[in-house]
Amino acid sequence: MLSRENRVIGASIALLVAIALVVLPVAEDTLGLALSDQPLAAFVLFAGLAVLGPQLYLARTDEEISPRTRVRFAVVVSAVFALTFAEPGAVDWSEGTALLADLETLQHAVLVVVAVGSLVGLVCYEFVAGYRGRVVST
């Protein structure tokens, strides 16, 4: 018998596969939108359905694993996916405001900022939570 956690994660991956096989080809044919040309949309779809959605849902409803652990996992894996979807050489940070001129470059820059920002936010949260724990226990 599958555990509730495996059913939730499996259902989210099945939904992602169904969208990738049915909805995206129809959208590409009718609207001319290719997900491969939109790295930010691909990241939101993939990370949202395959990682963030199930982990945050389970963090709220499941009592076997600590919600804090699930949120940590979701943040770290989402940051890894954001860096994966962002092309390493696509962003020239020395261009400054020229990043806003090209949509694809802007999307890659947003992905890098999301990845770095989420990791920095997690480290800051853990630092503050650890500090509060020490203050309360003394």
PDB file of C-alpha atoms in Angstrom:
ATOM      1  CA  MET A   1       0.000   0.000   0.000  1.00  0.00           C
ATOM      2  CA  LEU A   2       1.364   3.397  -0.939  1.00  0.00           C
ATOM      3  CA  SER A   3       1.781   5.955   1.795  1.00  0.00           C
ATOM      4  CA  ARG A   4      -0.119   9.218   1.686  1.00  0.00           C
ATOM      5  CA  GLU A   5       3.104  11.078   0.957  1.00  0.00           C
ATOM      6  CA  ASN A   6       3.865   8.902  -2.077  1.00  0.00           C
ATOM      7  CA  ARG A   7       0.304   9.302  -3.381  1.00  0.00           C
ATOM      8  CA  VAL A   8       0.493  13.106  -3.132  1.00  0.00           C
ATOM      9  CA  ILE A   9       3.882  13.292  -4.836  1.00  0.00           C
ATOM     10  CA  GLY A  10       2.848  10.724  -7.473  1.00  0.00           C
ATOM     11  CA  ALA A  11      -0.365  12.626  -8.232  1.00  0.00           C
ATOM     12  CA  SER A  12       1.535  15.883  -8.694  1.00  0.00           C
ATOM     13  CA  ILE A  13       4.029  14.242 -11.039  1.00  0.00           C
ATOM     14  CA  ALA A  14       1.183  12.581 -12.968  1.00  0.00           C
ATOM     15  CA  LEU A  15      -0.486  15.995 -13.321  1.00  0.00           C
ATOM     16  CA  LEU A  16       2.787  17.475 -14.538  1.00  0.00           C
ATOM     17  CA  VAL A  17       3.190  14.708 -17.138  1.00  0.00           C
ATOM     18  CA  ALA A  18      -0.423  15.142 -18.291  1.00  0.00           C
ATOM     19  CA  ILE A  19       0.102  18.871 -18.722  1.00  0.00           C
ATOM     20  CA  ALA A  20       3.381  18.296 -20.570  1.00  0.00           C
ATOM     21  CA  LEU A  21       1.866  15.723 -22.925  1.00  0.00           C
ATOM     22  CA  VAL A  22      -1.587  17.228 -23.544  1.00  0.00           C
ATOM     23  CA  VAL A  23      -1.876  20.902 -22.619  1.00  0.00           C
ATOM     24  CA  LEU A  24       1.530  22.193 -23.708  1.00  0.00           C
ATOM     25  CA  PRO A  25       1.435  20.776 -27.272  1.00  0.00           C
ATOM     26  CA  VAL A  26      -2.065  22.194 -27.761  1.00  0.00           C
ATOM     27  CA  ALA A  27      -0.959  25.591 -26.436  1.00  0.00           C
ATOM     28  CA  GLU A  28       2.089  25.513 -28.695  1.00  0.00           C
ATOM     29  CA  ASP A  29       0.031  24.669 -31.784  1.00  0.00           C
ATOM     30  CA  THR A  30      -2.817  27.107 -31.170  1.00  0.00           C
ATOM     31  CA  LEU A  31      -1.044  30.017 -29.500  1.00  0.00           C
ATOM     32  CA  GLY A  32       2.483  29.535 -30.764  1.00  0.00           C
ATOM     33  CA  LEU A  33       3.870  29.548 -27.225  1.00  0.00           C
ATOM     34  CA  ALA A  34       6.686  27.096 -26.621  1.00  0.00           C
ATOM     35  CA  LEU A  35       7.559  26.384 -23.023  1.00  0.00           C
ATOM     36  CA  SER A  36      11.155  25.815 -24.056  1.00  0.00           C
ATOM     37  CA  ASP A  37      11.341  29.508 -24.999  1.00  0.00           C
ATOM     38  CA  GLN A  38      10.039  30.607 -21.595  1.00  0.00           C
ATOM     39  CA  PRO A  39      12.423  29.402 -18.857  1.00  0.00           C
ATOM     40  CA  LEU A  40      10.617  31.235 -16.065  1.00  0.00           C
ATOM     41  CA  ALA A  41       7.235  29.718 -16.962  1.00  0.00           C
ATOM     42  CA  ALA A  42       8.828  26.273 -17.264  1.00  0.00           C
ATOM     43  CA  PHE A  43      10.403  26.667 -13.830  1.00  0.00           C
ATOM     44  CA  VAL A  44       7.144  27.804 -12.226  1.00  0.00           C
ATOM     45  CA  LEU A  45       5.238  24.926 -13.802  1.00  0.00           C
ATOM     46  CA  PHE A  46       7.804  22.252 -13.010  1.00  0.00           C
ATOM     47  CA  ALA A  47       8.928  23.390  -9.572  1.00  0.00           C
ATOM     48  CA  GLY A  48       5.431  24.402  -8.527  1.00  0.00           C
ATOM     49  CA  LEU A  49       3.766  21.129  -9.481  1.00  0.00           C
ATOM     50  CA  ALA A  50       6.559  18.666  -8.797  1.00  0.00           C
ATOM     51  CA  VAL A  51       8.227  20.169  -5.715  1.00  0.00           C
ATOM     52  CA  LEU A  52       6.613  23.133  -3.994  1.00  0.00           C
ATOM     53  CA  GLY A  53       2.964  22.115  -4.208  1.00  0.00           C
ATOM     54  CA  PRO A  54       3.281  18.639  -2.725  1.00  0.00           C
ATOM     55  CA  GLN A  55       5.886  19.562  -0.116  1.00  0.00           C
ATOM     56  CA  LEU A  56       3.999  22.595   1.168  1.00  0.00           C
ATOM     57  CA  TYR A  57       0.724  20.643   1.189  1.00  0.00           C
ATOM     58  CA  LEU A  58       2.366  17.829   3.138  1.00  0.00           C
ATOM     59  CA  ALA A  59       4.036  20.314   5.477  1.00  0.00           C
ATOM     60  CA  ARG A  60       0.592  21.596   6.359  1.00  0.00           C
ATOM     61  CA  THR A  61      -1.226  18.258   6.625  1.00  0.00           C
ATOM     62  CA  ASP A  62       1.301  15.484   7.329  1.00  0.00           C
ATOM     63  CA  GLU A  63       2.539  14.906  10.859  1.00  0.00           C
ATOM     64  CA  GLU A  64       5.176  12.227  10.229  1.00  0.00           C
ATOM     65  CA  ILE A  65       7.900  14.614   9.055  1.00  0.00           C
ATOM     66  CA  SER A  66       8.484  18.056  10.524  1.00  0.00           C
ATOM     67  CA  PRO A  67       6.930  20.887   8.472  1.00  0.00           C
ATOM     68  CA  ARG A  68      10.189  22.804   8.856  1.00  0.00           C
ATOM     69  CA  THR A  69      12.086  19.946   7.190  1.00  0.00           C
ATOM     70  CA  ARG A  70       9.619  19.861   4.295  1.00  0.00           C
ATOM     71  CA  VAL A  71       9.911  23.613   3.758  1.00  0.00           C
ATOM     72  CA  ARG A  72      13.715  23.388   3.844  1.00  0.00           C
ATOM     73  CA  PHE A  73      13.625  20.624   1.245  1.00  0.00           C
ATOM     74  CA  ALA A  74      11.222  22.579  -0.976  1.00  0.00           C
ATOM     75  CA  VAL A  75      13.363  25.728  -0.836  1.00  0.00           C
ATOM     76  CA  VAL A  76      16.654  23.971  -1.560  1.00  0.00           C
ATOM     77  CA  VAL A  77      15.281  21.831  -4.409  1.00  0.00           C
ATOM     78  CA  SER A  78      13.465  24.824  -5.927  1.00  0.00           C
ATOM     79  CA  ALA A  79      16.712  26.821  -5.830  1.00  0.00           C
ATOM     80  CA  VAL A  80      18.515  23.964  -7.578  1.00  0.00           C
ATOM     81  CA  PHE A  81      15.789  23.800 -10.235  1.00  0.00           C
ATOM     82  CA  ALA A  82      15.920  27.586 -10.695  1.00  0.00           C
ATOM     83  CA  LEU A  83      19.647  27.410 -11.335  1.00  0.00           C
ATOM     84  CA  THR A  84      19.084  24.481 -13.685  1.00  0.00           C
ATOM     85  CA  PHE A  85      16.497  26.364 -15.747  1.00  0.00           C
ATOM     86  CA  ALA A  86      18.686  29.478 -15.902  1.00  0.00           C
ATOM     87  CA  GLU A  87      21.394  29.203 -18.540  1.00  0.00           C
ATOM     88  CA  PRO A  88      24.789  29.947 -17.005  1.00  0.00           C
ATOM     89  CA  GLY A  89      26.017  32.342 -19.677  1.00  0.00           C
ATOM     90  CA  ALA A  90      22.674  33.922 -20.582  1.00  0.00           C
ATOM     91  CA  VAL A  91      22.979  36.842 -18.174  1.00  0.00           C
ATOM     92  CA  ASP A  92      25.674  39.494 -18.426  1.00  0.00           C
ATOM     93  CA  TRP A  93      25.306  41.288 -15.108  1.00  0.00           C
ATOM     94  CA  SER A  94      27.539  44.144 -16.240  1.00  0.00           C
ATOM     95  CA  GLU A  95      24.843  45.339 -18.663  1.00  0.00           C
ATOM     96  CA  GLY A  96      22.751  46.839 -15.851  1.00  0.00           C
ATOM     97  CA  THR A  97      19.398  48.096 -17.116  1.00  0.00           C
ATOM     98  CA  ALA A  98      19.935  46.392 -20.479  1.00  0.00           C
ATOM     99  CA  LEU A  99      18.703  43.230 -18.740  1.00  0.00           C
ATOM    100  CA  LEU A 100      15.199  44.674 -19.026  1.00  0.00           C
ATOM    101  CA  ALA A 101      15.397  44.996 -22.803  1.00  0.00           C
ATOM    102  CA  ASP A 102      15.437  41.300 -23.652  1.00  0.00           C
ATOM    103  CA  LEU A 103      12.662  39.141 -22.168  1.00  0.00           C
ATOM    104  CA  GLU A 104      14.629  35.903 -22.227  1.00  0.00           C
ATOM    105  CA  THR A 105      17.646  37.465 -20.507  1.00  0.00           C
ATOM    106  CA  LEU A 106      15.339  38.991 -17.915  1.00  0.00           C
ATOM    107  CA  GLN A 107      13.790  35.587 -17.236  1.00  0.00           C
ATOM    108  CA  HIS A 108      17.195  34.006 -16.721  1.00  0.00           C
ATOM    109  CA  ALA A 109      18.168  36.868 -14.386  1.00  0.00           C
ATOM    110  CA  VAL A 110      14.945  36.402 -12.386  1.00  0.00           C
ATOM    111  CA  LEU A 111      15.676  32.685 -12.053  1.00  0.00           C
ATOM    112  CA  VAL A 112      19.158  33.379 -10.701  1.00  0.00           C
ATOM    113  CA  VAL A 113      17.771  35.952  -8.256  1.00  0.00           C
ATOM    114  CA  VAL A 114      15.059  33.497  -7.127  1.00  0.00           C
ATOM    115  CA  ALA A 115      17.639  30.759  -6.533  1.00  0.00           C
ATOM    116  CA  VAL A 116      20.096  32.932  -4.638  1.00  0.00           C
ATOM    117  CA  GLY A 117      17.358  34.789  -2.769  1.00  0.00           C
ATOM    118  CA  SER A 118      15.643  31.629  -1.597  1.00  0.00           C
ATOM    119  CA  LEU A 119      18.895  30.159  -0.305  1.00  0.00           C
ATOM    120  CA  VAL A 120      19.870  33.387   1.456  1.00  0.00           C
ATOM    121  CA  GLY A 121      16.369  33.622   2.905  1.00  0.00           C
ATOM    122  CA  LEU A 122      16.577  30.060   4.193  1.00  0.00           C
ATOM    123  CA  VAL A 123      19.945  30.695   5.829  1.00  0.00           C
ATOM    124  CA  CYS A 124      18.630  33.886   7.451  1.00  0.00           C
ATOM    125  CA  TYR A 125      15.501  32.083   8.658  1.00  0.00           C
ATOM    126  CA  GLU A 126      17.538  29.263  10.156  1.00  0.00           C
ATOM    127  CA  PHE A 127      19.844  31.763  11.841  1.00  0.00           C
ATOM    128  CA  VAL A 128      16.931  33.686  13.363  1.00  0.00           C
ATOM    129  CA  ALA A 129      15.114  30.491  14.384  1.00  0.00           C
ATOM    130  CA  GLY A 130      18.286  29.148  15.987  1.00  0.00           C
ATOM    131  CA  TYR A 131      18.877  32.442  17.771  1.00  0.00           C
ATOM    132  CA  ARG A 132      15.308  32.474  19.110  1.00  0.00           C
ATOM    133  CA  GLY A 133      15.743  28.913  20.335  1.00  0.00           C
ATOM    134  CA  ARG A 134      18.847  29.891  22.282  1.00  0.00           C
ATOM    135  CA  VAL A 135      17.185  33.000  23.738  1.00  0.00           C
ATOM    136  CA  VAL A 136      14.075  31.123  24.846  1.00  0.00           C
ATOM    137  CA  SER A 137      16.043  28.264  26.412  1.00  0.00           C
ATOM    138  CA  THR A 138      18.291  30.530  28.510  1.00  0.00           C
TER     139      THR A 138
END
